[in-house]
CSV table of C-alpha atoms in Angstrom, one decimal:
chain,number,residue,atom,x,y,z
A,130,UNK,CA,-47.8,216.4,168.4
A,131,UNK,CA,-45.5,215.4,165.6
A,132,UNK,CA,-46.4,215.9,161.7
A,133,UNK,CA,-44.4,214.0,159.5
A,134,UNK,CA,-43.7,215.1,155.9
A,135,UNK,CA,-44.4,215.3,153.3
A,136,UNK,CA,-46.9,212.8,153.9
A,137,UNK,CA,-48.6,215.3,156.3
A,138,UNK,CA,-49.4,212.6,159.0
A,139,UNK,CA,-49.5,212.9,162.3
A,140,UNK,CA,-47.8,210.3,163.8
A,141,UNK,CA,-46.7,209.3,167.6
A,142,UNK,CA,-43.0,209.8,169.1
A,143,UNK,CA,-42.2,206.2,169.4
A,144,UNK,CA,-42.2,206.5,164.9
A,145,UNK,CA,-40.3,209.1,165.1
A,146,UNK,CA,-38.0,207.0,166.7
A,147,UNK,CA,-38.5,204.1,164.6
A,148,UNK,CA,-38.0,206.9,161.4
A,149,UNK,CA,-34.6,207.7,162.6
A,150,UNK,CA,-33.3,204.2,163.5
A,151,UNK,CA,-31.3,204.3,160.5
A,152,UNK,CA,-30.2,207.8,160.0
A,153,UNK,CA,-26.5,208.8,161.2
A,154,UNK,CA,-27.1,212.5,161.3
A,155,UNK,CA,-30.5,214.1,162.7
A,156,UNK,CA,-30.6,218.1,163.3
A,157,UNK,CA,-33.6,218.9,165.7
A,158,UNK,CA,-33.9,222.3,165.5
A,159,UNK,CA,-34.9,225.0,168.4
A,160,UNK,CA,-36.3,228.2,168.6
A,161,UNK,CA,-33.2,229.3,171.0
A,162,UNK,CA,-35.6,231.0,173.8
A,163,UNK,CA,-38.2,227.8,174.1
A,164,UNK,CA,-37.5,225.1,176.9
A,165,UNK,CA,-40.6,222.8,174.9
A,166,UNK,CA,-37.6,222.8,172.2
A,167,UNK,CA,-35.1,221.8,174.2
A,168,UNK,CA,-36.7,218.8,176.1
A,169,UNK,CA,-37.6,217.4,172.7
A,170,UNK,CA,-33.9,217.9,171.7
A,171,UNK,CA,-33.0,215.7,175.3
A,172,UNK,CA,-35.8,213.5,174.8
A,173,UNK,CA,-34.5,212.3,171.3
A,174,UNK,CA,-31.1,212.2,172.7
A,175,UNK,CA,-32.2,210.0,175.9
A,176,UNK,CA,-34.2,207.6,173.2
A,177,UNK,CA,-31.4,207.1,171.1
A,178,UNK,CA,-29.4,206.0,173.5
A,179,UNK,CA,-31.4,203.8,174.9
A,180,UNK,CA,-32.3,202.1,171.5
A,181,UNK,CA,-27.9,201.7,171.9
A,182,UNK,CA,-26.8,204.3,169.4
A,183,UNK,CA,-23.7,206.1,169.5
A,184,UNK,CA,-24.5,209.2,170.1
A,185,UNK,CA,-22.1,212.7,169.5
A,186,UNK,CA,-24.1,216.4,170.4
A,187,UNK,CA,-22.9,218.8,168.2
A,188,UNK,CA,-24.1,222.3,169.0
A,189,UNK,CA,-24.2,225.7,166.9
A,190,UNK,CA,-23.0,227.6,170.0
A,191,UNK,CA,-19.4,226.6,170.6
A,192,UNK,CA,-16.9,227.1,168.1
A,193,UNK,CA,-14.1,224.3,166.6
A,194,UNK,CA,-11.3,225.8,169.5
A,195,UNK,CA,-13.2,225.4,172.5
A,196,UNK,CA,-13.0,221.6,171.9
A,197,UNK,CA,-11.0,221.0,174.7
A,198,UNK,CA,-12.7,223.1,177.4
A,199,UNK,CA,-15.9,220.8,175.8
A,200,UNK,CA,-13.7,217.2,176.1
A,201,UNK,CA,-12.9,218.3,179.8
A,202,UNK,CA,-17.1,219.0,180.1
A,203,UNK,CA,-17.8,215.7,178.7
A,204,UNK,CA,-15.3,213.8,180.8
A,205,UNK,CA,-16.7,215.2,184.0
A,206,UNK,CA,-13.5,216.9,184.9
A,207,UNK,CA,-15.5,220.1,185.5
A,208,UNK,CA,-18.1,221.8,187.6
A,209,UNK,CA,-21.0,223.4,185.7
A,210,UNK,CA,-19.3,226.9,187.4
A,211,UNK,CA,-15.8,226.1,185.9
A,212,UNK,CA,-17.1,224.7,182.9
A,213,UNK,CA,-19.2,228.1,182.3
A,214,UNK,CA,-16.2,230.4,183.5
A,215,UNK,CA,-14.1,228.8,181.0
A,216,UNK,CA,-16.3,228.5,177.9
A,217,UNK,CA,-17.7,232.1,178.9
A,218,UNK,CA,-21.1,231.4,178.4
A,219,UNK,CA,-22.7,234.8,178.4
A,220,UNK,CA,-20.5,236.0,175.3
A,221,UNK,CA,-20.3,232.6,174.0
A,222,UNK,CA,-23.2,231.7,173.7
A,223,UNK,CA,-25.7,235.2,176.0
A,224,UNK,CA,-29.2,232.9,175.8
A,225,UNK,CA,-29.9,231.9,179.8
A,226,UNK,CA,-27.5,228.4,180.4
A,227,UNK,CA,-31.0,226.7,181.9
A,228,UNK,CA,-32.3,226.3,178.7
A,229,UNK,CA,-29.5,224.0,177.9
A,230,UNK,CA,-28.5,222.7,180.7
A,231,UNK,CA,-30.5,218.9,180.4
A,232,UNK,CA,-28.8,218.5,177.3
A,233,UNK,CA,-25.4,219.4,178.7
A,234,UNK,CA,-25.8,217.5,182.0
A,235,UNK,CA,-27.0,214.6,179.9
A,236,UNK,CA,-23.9,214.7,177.6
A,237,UNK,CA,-21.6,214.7,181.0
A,238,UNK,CA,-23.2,212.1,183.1
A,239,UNK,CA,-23.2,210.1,179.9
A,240,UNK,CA,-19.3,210.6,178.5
A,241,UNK,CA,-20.6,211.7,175.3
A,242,UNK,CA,-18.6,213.9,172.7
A,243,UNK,CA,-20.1,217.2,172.3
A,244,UNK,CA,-18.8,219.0,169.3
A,245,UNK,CA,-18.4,222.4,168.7
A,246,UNK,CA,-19.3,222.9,165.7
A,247,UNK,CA,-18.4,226.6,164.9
A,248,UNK,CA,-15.7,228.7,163.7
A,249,UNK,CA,-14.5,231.7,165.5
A,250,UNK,CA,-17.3,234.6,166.2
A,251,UNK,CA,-14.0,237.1,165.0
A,252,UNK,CA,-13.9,235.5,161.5
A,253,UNK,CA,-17.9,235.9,161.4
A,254,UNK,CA,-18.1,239.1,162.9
A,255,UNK,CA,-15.5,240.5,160.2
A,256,UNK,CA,-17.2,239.4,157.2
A,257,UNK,CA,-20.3,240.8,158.6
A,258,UNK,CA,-18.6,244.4,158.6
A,259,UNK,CA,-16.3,244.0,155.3
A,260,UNK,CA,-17.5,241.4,153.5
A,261,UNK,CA,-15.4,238.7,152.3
A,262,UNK,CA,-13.7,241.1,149.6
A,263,UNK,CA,-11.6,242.7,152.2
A,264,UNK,CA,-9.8,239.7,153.9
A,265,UNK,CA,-6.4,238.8,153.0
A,266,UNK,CA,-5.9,236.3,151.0
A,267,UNK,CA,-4.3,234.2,153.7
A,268,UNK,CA,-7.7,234.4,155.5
A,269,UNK,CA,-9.6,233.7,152.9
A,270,UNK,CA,-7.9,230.3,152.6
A,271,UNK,CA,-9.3,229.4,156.1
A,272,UNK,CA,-12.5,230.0,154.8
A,273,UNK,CA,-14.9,226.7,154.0
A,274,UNK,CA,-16.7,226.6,150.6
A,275,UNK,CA,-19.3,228.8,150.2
A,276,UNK,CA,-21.5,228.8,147.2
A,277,UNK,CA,-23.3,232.7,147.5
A,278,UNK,CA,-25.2,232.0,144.5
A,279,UNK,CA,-27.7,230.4,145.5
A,280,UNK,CA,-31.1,232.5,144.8
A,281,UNK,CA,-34.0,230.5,147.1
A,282,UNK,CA,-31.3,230.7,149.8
A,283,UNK,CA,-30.8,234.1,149.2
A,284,UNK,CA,-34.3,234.9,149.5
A,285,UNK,CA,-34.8,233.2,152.5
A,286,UNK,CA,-31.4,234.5,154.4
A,287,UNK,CA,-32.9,238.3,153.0
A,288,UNK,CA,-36.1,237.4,155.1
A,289,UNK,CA,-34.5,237.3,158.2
A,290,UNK,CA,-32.4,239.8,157.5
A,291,UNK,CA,-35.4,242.1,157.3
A,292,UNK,CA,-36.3,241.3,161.1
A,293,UNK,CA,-32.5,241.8,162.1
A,294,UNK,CA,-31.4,245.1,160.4
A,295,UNK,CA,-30.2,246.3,164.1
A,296,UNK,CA,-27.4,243.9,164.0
A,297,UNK,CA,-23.5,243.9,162.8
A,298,UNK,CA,-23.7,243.7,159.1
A,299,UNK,CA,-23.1,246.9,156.6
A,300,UNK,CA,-25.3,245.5,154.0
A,301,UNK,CA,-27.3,242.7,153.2
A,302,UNK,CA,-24.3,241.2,150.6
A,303,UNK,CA,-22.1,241.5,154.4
A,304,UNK,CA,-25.0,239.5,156.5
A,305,UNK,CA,-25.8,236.6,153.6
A,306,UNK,CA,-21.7,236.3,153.0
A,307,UNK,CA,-21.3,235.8,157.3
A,308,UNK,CA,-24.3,233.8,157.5
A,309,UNK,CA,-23.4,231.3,154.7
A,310,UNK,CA,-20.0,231.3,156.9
A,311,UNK,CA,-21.7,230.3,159.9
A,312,UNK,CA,-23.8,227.4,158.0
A,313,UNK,CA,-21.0,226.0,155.7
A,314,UNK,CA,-18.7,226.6,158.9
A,315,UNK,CA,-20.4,224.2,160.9
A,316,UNK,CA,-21.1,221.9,158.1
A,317,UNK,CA,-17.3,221.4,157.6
A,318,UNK,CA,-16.6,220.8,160.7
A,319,UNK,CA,-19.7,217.9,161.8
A,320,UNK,CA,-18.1,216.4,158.1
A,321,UNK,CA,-15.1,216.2,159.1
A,322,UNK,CA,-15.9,214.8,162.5
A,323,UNK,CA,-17.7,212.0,160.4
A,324,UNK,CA,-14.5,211.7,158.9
A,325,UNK,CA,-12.5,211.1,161.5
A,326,UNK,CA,-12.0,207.7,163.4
């Protein structure tokens, strides 16, 4: 079932469809464990192109420098063996391949660009430990615009926090500053791509 809002409608997928027709970015969201997820995520991607969009996956998982290793994916230069040894999956990425596999294979057999969208784990994992305070100021150049100020985003980010106090970061200041990386990360770069030619 899909629910459309605000309007709080239920409505059937060939409106989605019909919803999106004009839209040149659309983010469908996953629940990184749930295969249901993921064949929604391929199922939009197979109806856009066969409504003759141009159609670019960009995907949190791989970062901006393993574009190349992606290109050679997408060009079908590459077994789904080689593709994973080179990209290495399990720290790459550590959720089981199947669950992404249809979208990959899709992307392949298709020619399409996927994107990685993200910037290196290193960069994220450091903030996460230090905070942004303690990079040098060269690094901190590299950095994307962040705006940390932002108090309903801040609340929301401390939520999650809450249910992940197990992980890398010192503090919470650490985990908002690397998560706002990670967002406004891959942001830049999908604006960027629009950018380009």
């Amino acid at each position: 079932q899909i629910l459309k809002l605000p309007e709080g409608v239920w409505i059937s997928f060939p409106q989605l469809m019909e919803s999106l027709q004009d839209a040149r970015v659309i983010y469908v969201g996953e629940t990184h464990d749930q295969m249901a997820h993921h064949r929604i995520q391929l199922k939009i991607l197979q109806a856009l192109m066969e409504k003759g969009k141009e159609v670019v996956v960009a995907m949190e998982m791989f970062q901006r420098s393993q574009q190349p290793a992606l290109d050679r994916w997408s060009s079908g230069q590459w077994t789904e063996e080689e593709f994973l040894k080179e990209i290495d999956w399990e720290s790459t990425w550590s959720m089981d391949y199947s669950l992404y596999r249809g979208i990959l294979d899709e992307a392949r057999n298709k020619g399409l660009i996927v994107l990685g969208l993200n910037l290196p784990k290193e960069w994220v994992k450091k903030i996460a430990q230090n905070g942004i305070e303690r990079l040098s100021p060269e690094d901190r150049g590299k950095l994307p615009e962040m705006d940390l100020t932002d108090q309903h985003h801040r609340a929301y980010i401390q939520s999650i926090y809450d249910q992940h106090r197990e992980g890398l970061a010192k503090t919470f200041d650490y985990f908002y500053q690397a998560q706002c990386l990670w967002d406004e990360g891959m942001a830049e770069t999908l604006s960027q791509f629009l950018q380009s030619p």
